[in-house]
């Protein structure tokens, strides 16, 4: 089981979202922490400026994260609508 850690900006991003969207994202993050392989269709490795990071799809929103397998940590870098989260 992975431990979830959030950058301060990611916490701020999450708090800006609607309560229902927050709940959906939190549920997906719990599944991600328990078993990342279960969400393999919703996870994609990023390229370019975001090399080494992944995205988790939650409807129209994306969670950008880094995964450290050696210490079992998932670091949440950013959360936002798919139109603006990669900027």
Short mmCIF file of N, CA and C in Angstrom, two decimals:
data_model
loop_
_atom_site.label_atom_id
_atom_site.label_comp_id
_atom_site.label_asym_id
_atom_site.label_seq_id
_atom_site.Cartn_x
_atom_site.Cartn_y
_atom_site.Cartn_z
N UNK A 1 0.84 -1.18 0.00
CA UNK A 1 0.00 0.00 0.00
C UNK A 1 0.88 1.25 0.00
N UNK A 2 0.57 2.16 -0.90
CA UNK A 2 1.31 3.41 -1.00
C UNK A 2 0.76 4.44 -0.02
N UNK A 3 1.61 5.37 0.36
CA UNK A 3 1.19 6.49 1.20
C UNK A 3 1.03 7.71 0.30
N UNK A 4 -0.07 8.43 0.45
CA UNK A 4 -0.32 9.62 -0.34
C UNK A 4 0.25 10.85 0.35
N UNK A 5 0.97 11.67 -0.41
CA UNK A 5 1.47 12.95 0.09
C UNK A 5 1.09 14.02 -0.93
N UNK A 6 0.72 15.19 -0.44
CA UNK A 6 0.27 16.28 -1.30
C UNK A 6 1.22 17.46 -1.20
N UNK A 7 1.56 18.05 -2.34
CA UNK A 7 2.24 19.34 -2.33
C UNK A 7 1.21 20.39 -1.91
N UNK A 8 1.66 21.49 -1.29
CA UNK A 8 0.70 22.52 -0.84
C UNK A 8 -0.19 23.04 -1.97
N UNK A 9 0.36 23.17 -3.15
CA UNK A 9 -0.44 23.64 -4.29
C UNK A 9 -1.54 22.66 -4.68
N UNK A 10 -1.27 21.36 -4.53
CA UNK A 10 -2.27 20.35 -4.86
C UNK A 10 -3.43 20.39 -3.86
N UNK A 11 -3.12 20.63 -2.60
CA UNK A 11 -4.17 20.75 -1.58
C UNK A 11 -5.05 21.95 -1.90
N UNK A 12 -4.43 23.05 -2.30
CA UNK A 12 -5.17 24.26 -2.66
C UNK A 12 -6.05 24.00 -3.89
N UNK A 13 -5.49 23.28 -4.88
CA UNK A 13 -6.26 22.93 -6.08
C UNK A 13 -7.50 22.12 -5.71
N UNK A 14 -7.33 21.15 -4.83
CA UNK A 14 -8.43 20.28 -4.44
C UNK A 14 -9.52 21.06 -3.71
N UNK A 15 -9.13 21.96 -2.84
CA UNK A 15 -10.11 22.73 -2.07
C UNK A 15 -10.93 23.68 -2.94
N UNK A 16 -10.40 24.07 -4.09
CA UNK A 16 -11.12 24.97 -5.00
C UNK A 16 -12.27 24.27 -5.73
N UNK A 17 -12.22 22.94 -5.77
CA UNK A 17 -13.20 22.19 -6.55
C UNK A 17 -14.50 21.99 -5.78
N UNK A 18 -15.54 21.69 -6.53
CA UNK A 18 -16.85 21.39 -5.96
C UNK A 18 -16.75 20.17 -5.04
N UNK A 19 -17.59 20.12 -4.01
CA UNK A 19 -17.53 19.05 -3.02
C UNK A 19 -17.70 17.67 -3.66
N UNK A 20 -18.61 17.55 -4.62
CA UNK A 20 -18.85 16.25 -5.27
C UNK A 20 -17.61 15.80 -6.03
N UNK A 21 -16.96 16.72 -6.72
CA UNK A 21 -15.74 16.40 -7.46
C UNK A 21 -14.62 16.03 -6.49
N UNK A 22 -14.52 16.76 -5.37
CA UNK A 22 -13.52 16.43 -4.35
C UNK A 22 -13.69 15.00 -3.87
N UNK A 23 -14.93 14.61 -3.63
CA UNK A 23 -15.21 13.27 -3.12
C UNK A 23 -14.83 12.20 -4.16
N UNK A 24 -15.13 12.45 -5.43
CA UNK A 24 -14.76 11.50 -6.49
C UNK A 24 -13.25 11.35 -6.56
N UNK A 25 -12.54 12.47 -6.49
CA UNK A 25 -11.07 12.42 -6.56
C UNK A 25 -10.50 11.69 -5.36
N UNK A 26 -11.01 11.97 -4.17
CA UNK A 26 -10.53 11.29 -2.96
C UNK A 26 -10.75 9.79 -3.05
N UNK A 27 -11.91 9.36 -3.57
CA UNK A 27 -12.18 7.93 -3.72
C UNK A 27 -11.19 7.28 -4.67
N UNK A 28 -10.91 7.94 -5.80
CA UNK A 28 -9.94 7.39 -6.76
C UNK A 28 -8.55 7.34 -6.16
N UNK A 29 -8.18 8.35 -5.37
CA UNK A 29 -6.86 8.36 -4.75
C UNK A 29 -6.71 7.24 -3.73
N UNK A 30 -7.79 6.91 -3.01
CA UNK A 30 -7.74 5.79 -2.08
C UNK A 30 -7.51 4.48 -2.82
N UNK A 31 -8.18 4.31 -3.95
CA UNK A 31 -7.98 3.11 -4.77
C UNK A 31 -6.55 3.08 -5.29
N UNK A 32 -6.05 4.22 -5.73
CA UNK A 32 -4.68 4.32 -6.24
C UNK A 32 -3.67 3.92 -5.17
N UNK A 33 -3.88 4.37 -3.94
CA UNK A 33 -2.96 4.05 -2.85
C UNK A 33 -3.00 2.56 -2.51
N UNK A 34 -4.18 1.96 -2.54
CA UNK A 34 -4.32 0.54 -2.19
C UNK A 34 -3.77 -0.38 -3.28
N UNK A 35 -4.11 -0.07 -4.54
CA UNK A 35 -3.73 -0.96 -5.62
C UNK A 35 -3.66 -0.17 -6.94
N UNK A 36 -2.50 0.40 -7.26
CA UNK A 36 -2.38 1.21 -8.48
C UNK A 36 -2.72 0.45 -9.76
N UNK A 37 -2.50 -0.84 -9.78
CA UNK A 37 -2.79 -1.64 -10.97
C UNK A 37 -4.27 -1.71 -11.31
N UNK A 38 -5.11 -1.47 -10.33
CA UNK A 38 -6.56 -1.53 -10.54
C UNK A 38 -7.04 -0.38 -11.43
N UNK A 39 -6.30 0.71 -11.48
CA UNK A 39 -6.69 1.88 -12.27
C UNK A 39 -5.84 2.04 -13.53
N UNK A 40 -5.30 0.95 -14.05
CA UNK A 40 -4.35 1.06 -15.16
C UNK A 40 -4.95 1.75 -16.39
N UNK A 41 -6.26 1.68 -16.59
CA UNK A 41 -6.88 2.35 -17.73
C UNK A 41 -7.00 3.86 -17.52
N UNK A 42 -6.93 4.31 -16.29
CA UNK A 42 -7.07 5.73 -15.97
C UNK A 42 -5.73 6.42 -15.71
N UNK A 43 -4.64 5.66 -15.74
CA UNK A 43 -3.31 6.22 -15.46
C UNK A 43 -2.48 6.23 -16.74
N UNK A 44 -1.80 7.34 -16.96
CA UNK A 44 -0.95 7.45 -18.15
C UNK A 44 0.31 8.21 -17.78
N UNK A 45 1.45 7.75 -18.29
CA UNK A 45 2.72 8.46 -18.08
C UNK A 45 2.72 9.72 -18.95
N UNK A 46 3.22 10.81 -18.39
CA UNK A 46 3.26 12.08 -19.11
C UNK A 46 4.60 12.25 -19.81
N UNK A 47 4.62 13.12 -20.82
CA UNK A 47 5.83 13.36 -21.61
C UNK A 47 6.20 14.84 -21.56
N UNK A 48 7.29 15.18 -22.19
CA UNK A 48 7.71 16.58 -22.30
C UNK A 48 8.16 17.15 -20.97
N UNK A 49 7.62 18.31 -20.60
CA UNK A 49 7.99 18.97 -19.35
C UNK A 49 7.59 18.17 -18.12
N UNK A 50 6.68 17.23 -18.29
CA UNK A 50 6.16 16.45 -17.17
C UNK A 50 6.73 15.02 -17.14
N UNK A 51 7.87 14.80 -17.75
CA UNK A 51 8.47 13.47 -17.76
C UNK A 51 8.71 13.00 -16.33
N UNK A 52 8.37 11.75 -16.06
CA UNK A 52 8.52 11.20 -14.72
C UNK A 52 7.27 11.34 -13.88
N UNK A 53 6.26 11.98 -14.44
CA UNK A 53 4.99 12.15 -13.73
C UNK A 53 3.91 11.36 -14.45
N UNK A 54 2.82 11.14 -13.75
CA UNK A 54 1.69 10.41 -14.29
C UNK A 54 0.43 11.25 -14.10
N UNK A 55 -0.61 10.88 -14.84
CA UNK A 55 -1.89 11.53 -14.63
C UNK A 55 -2.93 10.45 -14.33
N UNK A 56 -3.83 10.80 -13.44
CA UNK A 56 -4.97 9.95 -13.10
C UNK A 56 -6.21 10.66 -13.60
N UNK A 57 -7.01 9.98 -14.38
CA UNK A 57 -8.22 10.57 -14.94
C UNK A 57 -9.40 10.34 -14.00
N UNK A 58 -10.09 11.44 -13.67
CA UNK A 58 -11.31 11.38 -12.86
C UNK A 58 -12.33 12.26 -13.57
N UNK A 59 -13.14 11.65 -14.44
CA UNK A 59 -14.07 12.37 -15.31
C UNK A 59 -13.34 13.46 -16.09
N UNK A 60 -13.73 14.73 -15.94
CA UNK A 60 -13.06 15.81 -16.69
C UNK A 60 -11.88 16.40 -15.94
N UNK A 61 -11.49 15.78 -14.85
CA UNK A 61 -10.40 16.30 -14.02
C UNK A 61 -9.21 15.37 -14.08
N UNK A 62 -8.03 15.92 -13.81
CA UNK A 62 -6.80 15.14 -13.83
C UNK A 62 -6.02 15.39 -12.55
N UNK A 63 -5.45 14.31 -12.03
CA UNK A 63 -4.57 14.37 -10.87
C UNK A 63 -3.17 14.06 -11.38
N UNK A 64 -2.25 14.99 -11.23
CA UNK A 64 -0.87 14.80 -11.66
C UNK A 64 -0.07 14.32 -10.45
N UNK A 65 0.66 13.21 -10.61
CA UNK A 65 1.39 12.66 -9.47
C UNK A 65 2.70 12.03 -9.90
N UNK A 66 3.57 11.86 -8.92
CA UNK A 66 4.83 11.12 -9.08
C UNK A 66 4.75 9.90 -8.18
N UNK A 67 5.29 8.80 -8.66
CA UNK A 67 5.25 7.56 -7.88
C UNK A 67 6.66 7.14 -7.52
N UNK A 68 6.89 6.91 -6.24
CA UNK A 68 8.20 6.44 -5.75
C UNK A 68 8.02 5.01 -5.25
N UNK A 69 8.36 4.05 -6.07
CA UNK A 69 8.18 2.64 -5.71
C UNK A 69 9.13 2.19 -4.62
N UNK A 70 10.31 2.83 -4.51
CA UNK A 70 11.29 2.40 -3.52
C UNK A 70 10.84 2.69 -2.09
N UNK A 71 10.07 3.76 -1.89
CA UNK A 71 9.59 4.11 -0.53
C UNK A 71 8.07 4.07 -0.44
N UNK A 72 7.41 3.59 -1.49
CA UNK A 72 5.95 3.44 -1.53
C UNK A 72 5.21 4.74 -1.22
N UNK A 73 5.57 5.79 -1.96
CA UNK A 73 4.92 7.09 -1.80
C UNK A 73 4.37 7.54 -3.15
N UNK A 74 3.16 8.07 -3.13
CA UNK A 74 2.59 8.74 -4.29
C UNK A 74 2.47 10.21 -3.91
N UNK A 75 3.20 11.06 -4.65
CA UNK A 75 3.22 12.50 -4.38
C UNK A 75 2.28 13.19 -5.35
N UNK A 76 1.21 13.78 -4.82
CA UNK A 76 0.24 14.49 -5.64
C UNK A 76 0.79 15.89 -5.92
N UNK A 77 1.01 16.19 -7.19
CA UNK A 77 1.64 17.44 -7.60
C UNK A 77 0.61 18.50 -7.94
N UNK A 78 -0.47 18.12 -8.60
CA UNK A 78 -1.49 19.08 -9.00
C UNK A 78 -2.80 18.41 -9.32
N UNK A 79 -3.88 19.16 -9.22
CA UNK A 79 -5.22 18.67 -9.51
C UNK A 79 -5.96 19.78 -10.24
N UNK A 80 -6.65 19.44 -11.33
CA UNK A 80 -7.40 20.46 -12.03
C UNK A 80 -8.18 19.92 -13.20
N UNK A 81 -8.92 20.81 -13.85
CA UNK A 81 -9.68 20.45 -15.03
C UNK A 81 -8.71 20.09 -16.15
N UNK A 82 -9.11 19.19 -16.99
CA UNK A 82 -8.20 18.69 -18.03
C UNK A 82 -7.75 19.77 -19.00
N UNK A 83 -8.51 20.86 -19.12
CA UNK A 83 -8.12 21.94 -20.03
C UNK A 83 -6.94 22.75 -19.51
N UNK A 84 -6.78 22.81 -18.19
CA UNK A 84 -5.79 23.73 -17.64
C UNK A 84 -4.73 23.08 -16.75
N UNK A 85 -4.87 21.83 -16.41
CA UNK A 85 -3.98 21.23 -15.41
C UNK A 85 -2.55 21.04 -15.92
N UNK A 86 -2.36 20.92 -17.22
CA UNK A 86 -1.03 20.65 -17.75
C UNK A 86 -0.20 21.91 -17.97
N UNK A 87 -0.79 23.08 -17.80
CA UNK A 87 -0.09 24.35 -18.04
C UNK A 87 0.80 24.73 -16.89
#
